[in-house]
PDB file of C-alpha atoms and ligand atoms in Angstrom:
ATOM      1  CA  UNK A 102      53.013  99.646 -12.322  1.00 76.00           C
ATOM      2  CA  UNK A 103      53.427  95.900 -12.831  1.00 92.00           C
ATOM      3  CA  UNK A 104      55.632  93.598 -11.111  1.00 97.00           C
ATOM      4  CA  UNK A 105      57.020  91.947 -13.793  1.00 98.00           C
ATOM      5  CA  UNK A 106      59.895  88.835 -15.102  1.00 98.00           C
ATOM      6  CA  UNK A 107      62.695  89.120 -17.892  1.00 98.00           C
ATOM      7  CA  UNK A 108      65.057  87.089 -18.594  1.00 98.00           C
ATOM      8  CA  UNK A 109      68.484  88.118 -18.739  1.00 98.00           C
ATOM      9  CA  UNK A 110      71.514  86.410 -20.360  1.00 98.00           C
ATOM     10  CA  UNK A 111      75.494  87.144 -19.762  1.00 98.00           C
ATOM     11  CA  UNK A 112      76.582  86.258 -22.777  1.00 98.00           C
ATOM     12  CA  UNK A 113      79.768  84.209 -23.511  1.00 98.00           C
ATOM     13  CA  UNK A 114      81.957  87.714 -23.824  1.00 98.00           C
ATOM     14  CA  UNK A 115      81.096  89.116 -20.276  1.00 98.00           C
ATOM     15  CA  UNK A 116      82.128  85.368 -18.854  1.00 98.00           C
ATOM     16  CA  UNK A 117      85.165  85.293 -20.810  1.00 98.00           C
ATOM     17  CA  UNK A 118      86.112  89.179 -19.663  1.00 98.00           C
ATOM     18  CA  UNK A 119      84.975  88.431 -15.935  1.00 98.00           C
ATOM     19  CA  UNK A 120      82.837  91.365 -16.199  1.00 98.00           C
ATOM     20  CA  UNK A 121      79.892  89.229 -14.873  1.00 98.00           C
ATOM     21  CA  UNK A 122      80.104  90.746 -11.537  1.00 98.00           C
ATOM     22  CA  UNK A 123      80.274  94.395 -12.493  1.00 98.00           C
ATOM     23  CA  UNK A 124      76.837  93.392 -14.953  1.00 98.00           C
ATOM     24  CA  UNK A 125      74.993  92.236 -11.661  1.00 98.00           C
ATOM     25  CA  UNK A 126      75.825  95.637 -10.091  1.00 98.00           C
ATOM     26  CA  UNK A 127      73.688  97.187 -13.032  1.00 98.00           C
ATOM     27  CA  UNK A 128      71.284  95.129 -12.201  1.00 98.00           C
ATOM     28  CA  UNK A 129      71.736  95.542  -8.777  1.00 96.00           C
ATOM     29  CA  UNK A 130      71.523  99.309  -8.830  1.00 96.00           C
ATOM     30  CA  UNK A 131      68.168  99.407 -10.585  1.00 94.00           C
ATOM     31  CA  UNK A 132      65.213  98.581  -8.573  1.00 90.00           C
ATOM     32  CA  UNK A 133      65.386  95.038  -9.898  1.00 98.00           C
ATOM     33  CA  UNK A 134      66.191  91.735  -8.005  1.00 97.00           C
ATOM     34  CA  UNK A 135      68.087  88.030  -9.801  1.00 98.00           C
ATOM     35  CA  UNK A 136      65.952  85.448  -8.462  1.00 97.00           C
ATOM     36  CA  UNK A 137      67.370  82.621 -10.983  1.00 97.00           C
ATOM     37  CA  UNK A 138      71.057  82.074 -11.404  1.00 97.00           C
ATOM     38  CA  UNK A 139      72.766  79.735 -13.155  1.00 98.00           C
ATOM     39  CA  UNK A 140      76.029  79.029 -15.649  1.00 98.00           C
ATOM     40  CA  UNK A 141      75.628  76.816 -18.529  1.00 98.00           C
ATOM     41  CA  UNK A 142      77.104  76.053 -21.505  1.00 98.00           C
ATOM     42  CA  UNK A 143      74.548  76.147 -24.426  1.00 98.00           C
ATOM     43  CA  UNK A 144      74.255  73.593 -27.054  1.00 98.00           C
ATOM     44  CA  UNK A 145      73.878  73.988 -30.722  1.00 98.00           C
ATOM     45  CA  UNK A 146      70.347  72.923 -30.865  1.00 98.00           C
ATOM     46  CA  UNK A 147      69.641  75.547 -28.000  1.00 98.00           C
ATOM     47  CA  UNK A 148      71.419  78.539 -29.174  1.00 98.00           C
ATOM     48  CA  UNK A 149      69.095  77.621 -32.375  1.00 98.00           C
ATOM     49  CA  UNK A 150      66.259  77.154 -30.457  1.00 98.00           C
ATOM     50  CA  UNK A 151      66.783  80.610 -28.568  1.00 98.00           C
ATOM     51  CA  UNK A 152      67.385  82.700 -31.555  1.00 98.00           C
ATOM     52  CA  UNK A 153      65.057  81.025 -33.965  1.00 97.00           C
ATOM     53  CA  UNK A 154      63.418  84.321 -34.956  1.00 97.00           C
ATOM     54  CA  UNK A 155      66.480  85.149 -36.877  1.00 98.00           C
ATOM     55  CA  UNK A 156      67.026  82.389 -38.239  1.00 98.00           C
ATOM     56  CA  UNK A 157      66.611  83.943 -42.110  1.00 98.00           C
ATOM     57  CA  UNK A 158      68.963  86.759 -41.204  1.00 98.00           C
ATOM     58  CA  UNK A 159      72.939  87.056 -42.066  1.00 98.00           C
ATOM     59  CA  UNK A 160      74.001  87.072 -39.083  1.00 98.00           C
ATOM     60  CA  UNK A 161      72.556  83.635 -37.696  1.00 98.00           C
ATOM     61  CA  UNK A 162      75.126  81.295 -38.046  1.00 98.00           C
ATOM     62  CA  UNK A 163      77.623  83.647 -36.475  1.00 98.00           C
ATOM     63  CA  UNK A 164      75.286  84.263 -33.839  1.00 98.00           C
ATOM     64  CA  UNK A 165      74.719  80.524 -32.539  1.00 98.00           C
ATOM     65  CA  UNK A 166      78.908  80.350 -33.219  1.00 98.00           C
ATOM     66  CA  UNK A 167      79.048  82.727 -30.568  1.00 98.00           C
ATOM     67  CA  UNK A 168      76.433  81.834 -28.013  1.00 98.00           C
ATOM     68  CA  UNK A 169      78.038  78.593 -27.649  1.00 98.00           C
ATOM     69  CA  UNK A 170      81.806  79.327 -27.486  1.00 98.00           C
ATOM     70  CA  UNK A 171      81.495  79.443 -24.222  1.00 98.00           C
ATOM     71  CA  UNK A 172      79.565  79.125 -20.912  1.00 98.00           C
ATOM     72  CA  UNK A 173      76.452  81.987 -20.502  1.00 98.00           C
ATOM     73  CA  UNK A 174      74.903  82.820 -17.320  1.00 98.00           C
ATOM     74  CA  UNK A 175      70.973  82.945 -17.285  1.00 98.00           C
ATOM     75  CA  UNK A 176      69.162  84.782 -15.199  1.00 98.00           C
ATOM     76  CA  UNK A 177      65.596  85.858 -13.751  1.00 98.00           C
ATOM     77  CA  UNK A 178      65.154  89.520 -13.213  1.00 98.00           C
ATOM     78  CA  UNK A 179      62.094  90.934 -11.285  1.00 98.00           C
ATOM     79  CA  UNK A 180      60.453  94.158 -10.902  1.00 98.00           C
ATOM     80  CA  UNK A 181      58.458  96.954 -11.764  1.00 97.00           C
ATOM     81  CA  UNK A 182      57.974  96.629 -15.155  1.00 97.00           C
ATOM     82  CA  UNK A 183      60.970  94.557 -15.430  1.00 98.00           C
ATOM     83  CA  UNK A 184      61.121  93.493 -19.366  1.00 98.00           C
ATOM     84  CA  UNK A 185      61.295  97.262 -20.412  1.00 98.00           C
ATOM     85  CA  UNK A 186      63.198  98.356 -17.280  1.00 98.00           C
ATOM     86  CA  UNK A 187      66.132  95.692 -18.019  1.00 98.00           C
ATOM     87  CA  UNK A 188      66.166  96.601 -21.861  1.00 98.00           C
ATOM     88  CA  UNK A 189      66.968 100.414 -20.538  1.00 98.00           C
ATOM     89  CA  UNK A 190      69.670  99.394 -18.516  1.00 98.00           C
ATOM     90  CA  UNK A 191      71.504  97.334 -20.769  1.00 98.00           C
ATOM     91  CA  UNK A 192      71.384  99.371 -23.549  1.00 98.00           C
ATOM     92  CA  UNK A 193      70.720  99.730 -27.445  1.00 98.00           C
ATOM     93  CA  UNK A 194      71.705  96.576 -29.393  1.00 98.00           C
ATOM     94  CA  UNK A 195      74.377  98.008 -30.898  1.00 98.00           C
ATOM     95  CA  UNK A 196      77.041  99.512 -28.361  1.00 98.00           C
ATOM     96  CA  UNK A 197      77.981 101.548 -30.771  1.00 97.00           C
ATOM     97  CA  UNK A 198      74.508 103.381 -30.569  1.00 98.00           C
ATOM     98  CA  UNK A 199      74.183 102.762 -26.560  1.00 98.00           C
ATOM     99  CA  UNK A 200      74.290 105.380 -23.976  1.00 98.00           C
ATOM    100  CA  UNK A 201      77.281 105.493 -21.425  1.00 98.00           C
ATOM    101  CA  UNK A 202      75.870 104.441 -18.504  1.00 98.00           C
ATOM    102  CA  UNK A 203      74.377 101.214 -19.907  1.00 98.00           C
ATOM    103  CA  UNK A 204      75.972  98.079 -19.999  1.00 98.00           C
ATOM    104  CA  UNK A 205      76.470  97.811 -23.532  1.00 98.00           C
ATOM    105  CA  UNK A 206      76.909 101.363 -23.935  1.00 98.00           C
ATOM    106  CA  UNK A 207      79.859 100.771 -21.126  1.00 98.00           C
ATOM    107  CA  UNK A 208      81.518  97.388 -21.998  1.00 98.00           C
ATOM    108  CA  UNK A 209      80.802  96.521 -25.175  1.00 98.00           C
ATOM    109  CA  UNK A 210      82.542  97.863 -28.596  1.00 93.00           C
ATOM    110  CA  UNK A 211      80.732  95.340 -31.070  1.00 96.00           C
ATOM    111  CA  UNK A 212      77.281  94.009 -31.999  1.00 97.00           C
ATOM    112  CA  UNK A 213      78.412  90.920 -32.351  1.00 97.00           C
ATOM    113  CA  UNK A 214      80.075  90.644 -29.173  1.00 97.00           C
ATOM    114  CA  UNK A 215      77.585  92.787 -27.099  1.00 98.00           C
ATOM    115  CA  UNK A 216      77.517  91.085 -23.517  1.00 98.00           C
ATOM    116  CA  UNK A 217      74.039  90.539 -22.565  1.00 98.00           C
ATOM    117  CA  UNK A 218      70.592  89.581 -23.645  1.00 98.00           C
ATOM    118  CA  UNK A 219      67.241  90.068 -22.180  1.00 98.00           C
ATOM    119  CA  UNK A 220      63.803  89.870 -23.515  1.00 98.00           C
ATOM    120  CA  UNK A 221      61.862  92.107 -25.500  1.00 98.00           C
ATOM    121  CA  UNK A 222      58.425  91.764 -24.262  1.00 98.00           C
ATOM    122  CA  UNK A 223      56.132  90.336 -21.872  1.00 98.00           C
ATOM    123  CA  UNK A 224      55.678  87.154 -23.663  1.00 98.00           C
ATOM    124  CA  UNK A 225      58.867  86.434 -24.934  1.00 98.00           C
ATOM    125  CA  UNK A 226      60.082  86.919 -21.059  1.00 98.00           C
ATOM    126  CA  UNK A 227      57.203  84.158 -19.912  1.00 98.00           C
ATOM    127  CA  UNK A 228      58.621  82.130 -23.233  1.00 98.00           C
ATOM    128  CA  UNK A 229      62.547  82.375 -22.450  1.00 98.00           C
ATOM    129  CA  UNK A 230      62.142  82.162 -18.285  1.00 98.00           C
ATOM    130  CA  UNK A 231      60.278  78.461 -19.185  1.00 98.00           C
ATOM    131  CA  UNK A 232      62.703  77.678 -22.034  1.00 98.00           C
ATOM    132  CA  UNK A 233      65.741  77.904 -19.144  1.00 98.00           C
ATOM    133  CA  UNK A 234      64.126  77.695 -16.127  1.00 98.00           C
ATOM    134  CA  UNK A 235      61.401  74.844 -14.211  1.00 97.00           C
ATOM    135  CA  UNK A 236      59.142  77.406 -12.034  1.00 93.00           C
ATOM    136  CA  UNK A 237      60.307  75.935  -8.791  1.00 95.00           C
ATOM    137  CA  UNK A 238      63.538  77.029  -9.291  1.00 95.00           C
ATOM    138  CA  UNK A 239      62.606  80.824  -9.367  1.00 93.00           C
ATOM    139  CA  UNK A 240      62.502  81.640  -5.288  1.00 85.00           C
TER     140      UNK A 240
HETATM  141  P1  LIG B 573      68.622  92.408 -28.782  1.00 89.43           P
HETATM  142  O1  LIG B 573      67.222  92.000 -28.395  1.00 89.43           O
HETATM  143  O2  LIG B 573      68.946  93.842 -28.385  1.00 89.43           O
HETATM  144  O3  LIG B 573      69.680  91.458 -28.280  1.00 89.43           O
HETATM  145  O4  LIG B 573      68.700  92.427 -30.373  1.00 89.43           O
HETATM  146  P2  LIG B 573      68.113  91.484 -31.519  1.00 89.43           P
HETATM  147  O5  LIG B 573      67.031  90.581 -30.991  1.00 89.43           O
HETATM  148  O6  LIG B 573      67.789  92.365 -32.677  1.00 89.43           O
HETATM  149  O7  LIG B 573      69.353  90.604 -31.951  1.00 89.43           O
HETATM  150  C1  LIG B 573      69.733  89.485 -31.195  1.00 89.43           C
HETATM  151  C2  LIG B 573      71.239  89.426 -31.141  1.00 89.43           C
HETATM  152  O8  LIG B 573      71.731  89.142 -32.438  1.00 89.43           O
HETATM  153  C3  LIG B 573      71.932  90.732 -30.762  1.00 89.43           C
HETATM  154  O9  LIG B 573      71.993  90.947 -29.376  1.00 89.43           O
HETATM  155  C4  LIG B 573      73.299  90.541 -31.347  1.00 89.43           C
HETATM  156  O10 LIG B 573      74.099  89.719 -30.480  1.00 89.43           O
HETATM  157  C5  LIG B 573      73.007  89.740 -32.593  1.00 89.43           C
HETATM  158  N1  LIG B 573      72.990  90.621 -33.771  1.00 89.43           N
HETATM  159  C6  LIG B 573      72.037  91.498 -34.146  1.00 89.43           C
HETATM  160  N2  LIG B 573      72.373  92.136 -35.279  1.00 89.43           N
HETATM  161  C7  LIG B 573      73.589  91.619 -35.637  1.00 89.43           C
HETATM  162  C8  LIG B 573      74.463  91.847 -36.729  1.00 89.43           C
HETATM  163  O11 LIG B 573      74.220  92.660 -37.611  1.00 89.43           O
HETATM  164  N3  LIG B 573      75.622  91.096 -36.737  1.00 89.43           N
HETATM  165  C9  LIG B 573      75.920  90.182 -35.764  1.00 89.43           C
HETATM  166  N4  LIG B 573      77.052  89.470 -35.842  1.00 89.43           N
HETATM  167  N5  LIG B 573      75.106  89.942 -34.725  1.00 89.43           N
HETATM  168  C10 LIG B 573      73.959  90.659 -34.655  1.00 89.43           C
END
C-alpha cells in the first residue's frame, strides 16, 4: 500500500452551511490525516485555472460562479492510498447517485452544489497540492 497526498476542497456550500466541521470528521474517521489547512477565497482567474479541464463543457461558467461565491477551505489529506481512499469517502459526483454514508451521498442534494472536491489521481493530487500549497507548508 502507498502512502499517498490528495487534495481536498470544502467547497463554498459546506462553508456557507457550517458543515465544515462534520466534513473533517469523515475525514477524520478514515485512516487519513489534514496536514494543510487553510480558508481562502478564490479568484476568478483561479477557479479557471483549477477547473480548466472543463472548460468546453456547459457547465463551466456556472461552475467558476460558484467556486468563488464564497470562501473554500483547501486541504492536504494523507494516507494509504489517499487519492482513491478520499474519492470513496466523499462520494459519487452526483449526490444524487452517492451512497449514504458519504459526504455527498449525506449532505448534498445537487451536483452543482455538491460540497467537496478532491483529486482524481496521483498526478492531478501532486498538480493541485502545488497549485494551493508551497511544500513547507505541508507539516
Ligand atoms: P468530481 O471530480 O467528482 O468533482 O467531478 P468532475 O471533475 O467530473 O466535475 C467537477 C465539478 O464540476 C463537480 O464536482 C461539480 O461541482 C461540477 N459539475 C459536474 N457536472 C456538472 C453539471 O452537470 N452541472 C453543474 N452545474 N456542475 C457540474
Amino acid at each position: 500500500m502507498a502512502i499517498e497526498r490528495t487534495l481536498s476542497m470544502l467547497k463554498p456550500d459546506a462553508v456557507k452551511n457550517n458543515i465544515t466541521g462534520k466534513i473533517n470528521s469523515y475525514i477524520e474517521s478514515s485512516e487519513l490525516k489534514i496536514i494543510a489547512q487553510k480558508m481562502m477565497l478564490l479568484t476568478k482567474k483561479q477557479a479557471e485555472l483549477f477547473y480548466e479541464i472543463h472548460k468546453d463543457r456547459s457547465f463551466f461558467l456556472e461552475l467558476v460562479e460558484f467556486m468563488t461565491s464564497g470562501p473554500v477551505i483547501v486541504q492536504v489529506l494523507v494516507g494509504e492510498n489517499a487519492v482513491s481512499k478520499y474519492r470513496q469517502i466523499m462520494g459519487a459526483t452526483d449526490p444524487k447517485q452517492a451512497e449514504k454514508g458519504t459526504i455527498r451521498g449525506d449532505f448534498a442534494d445537487d451536483i452543482s452544489e455538491n460540497r467537496v472536491h478532491g483529486s482524481d489521481s496521483l498526478e492531478n493530487a501532486r498538480k493541485e497540492i502545488a497549485f494551493f500549497f508551497a511544500e513547507c507548508e505541508l507539516v
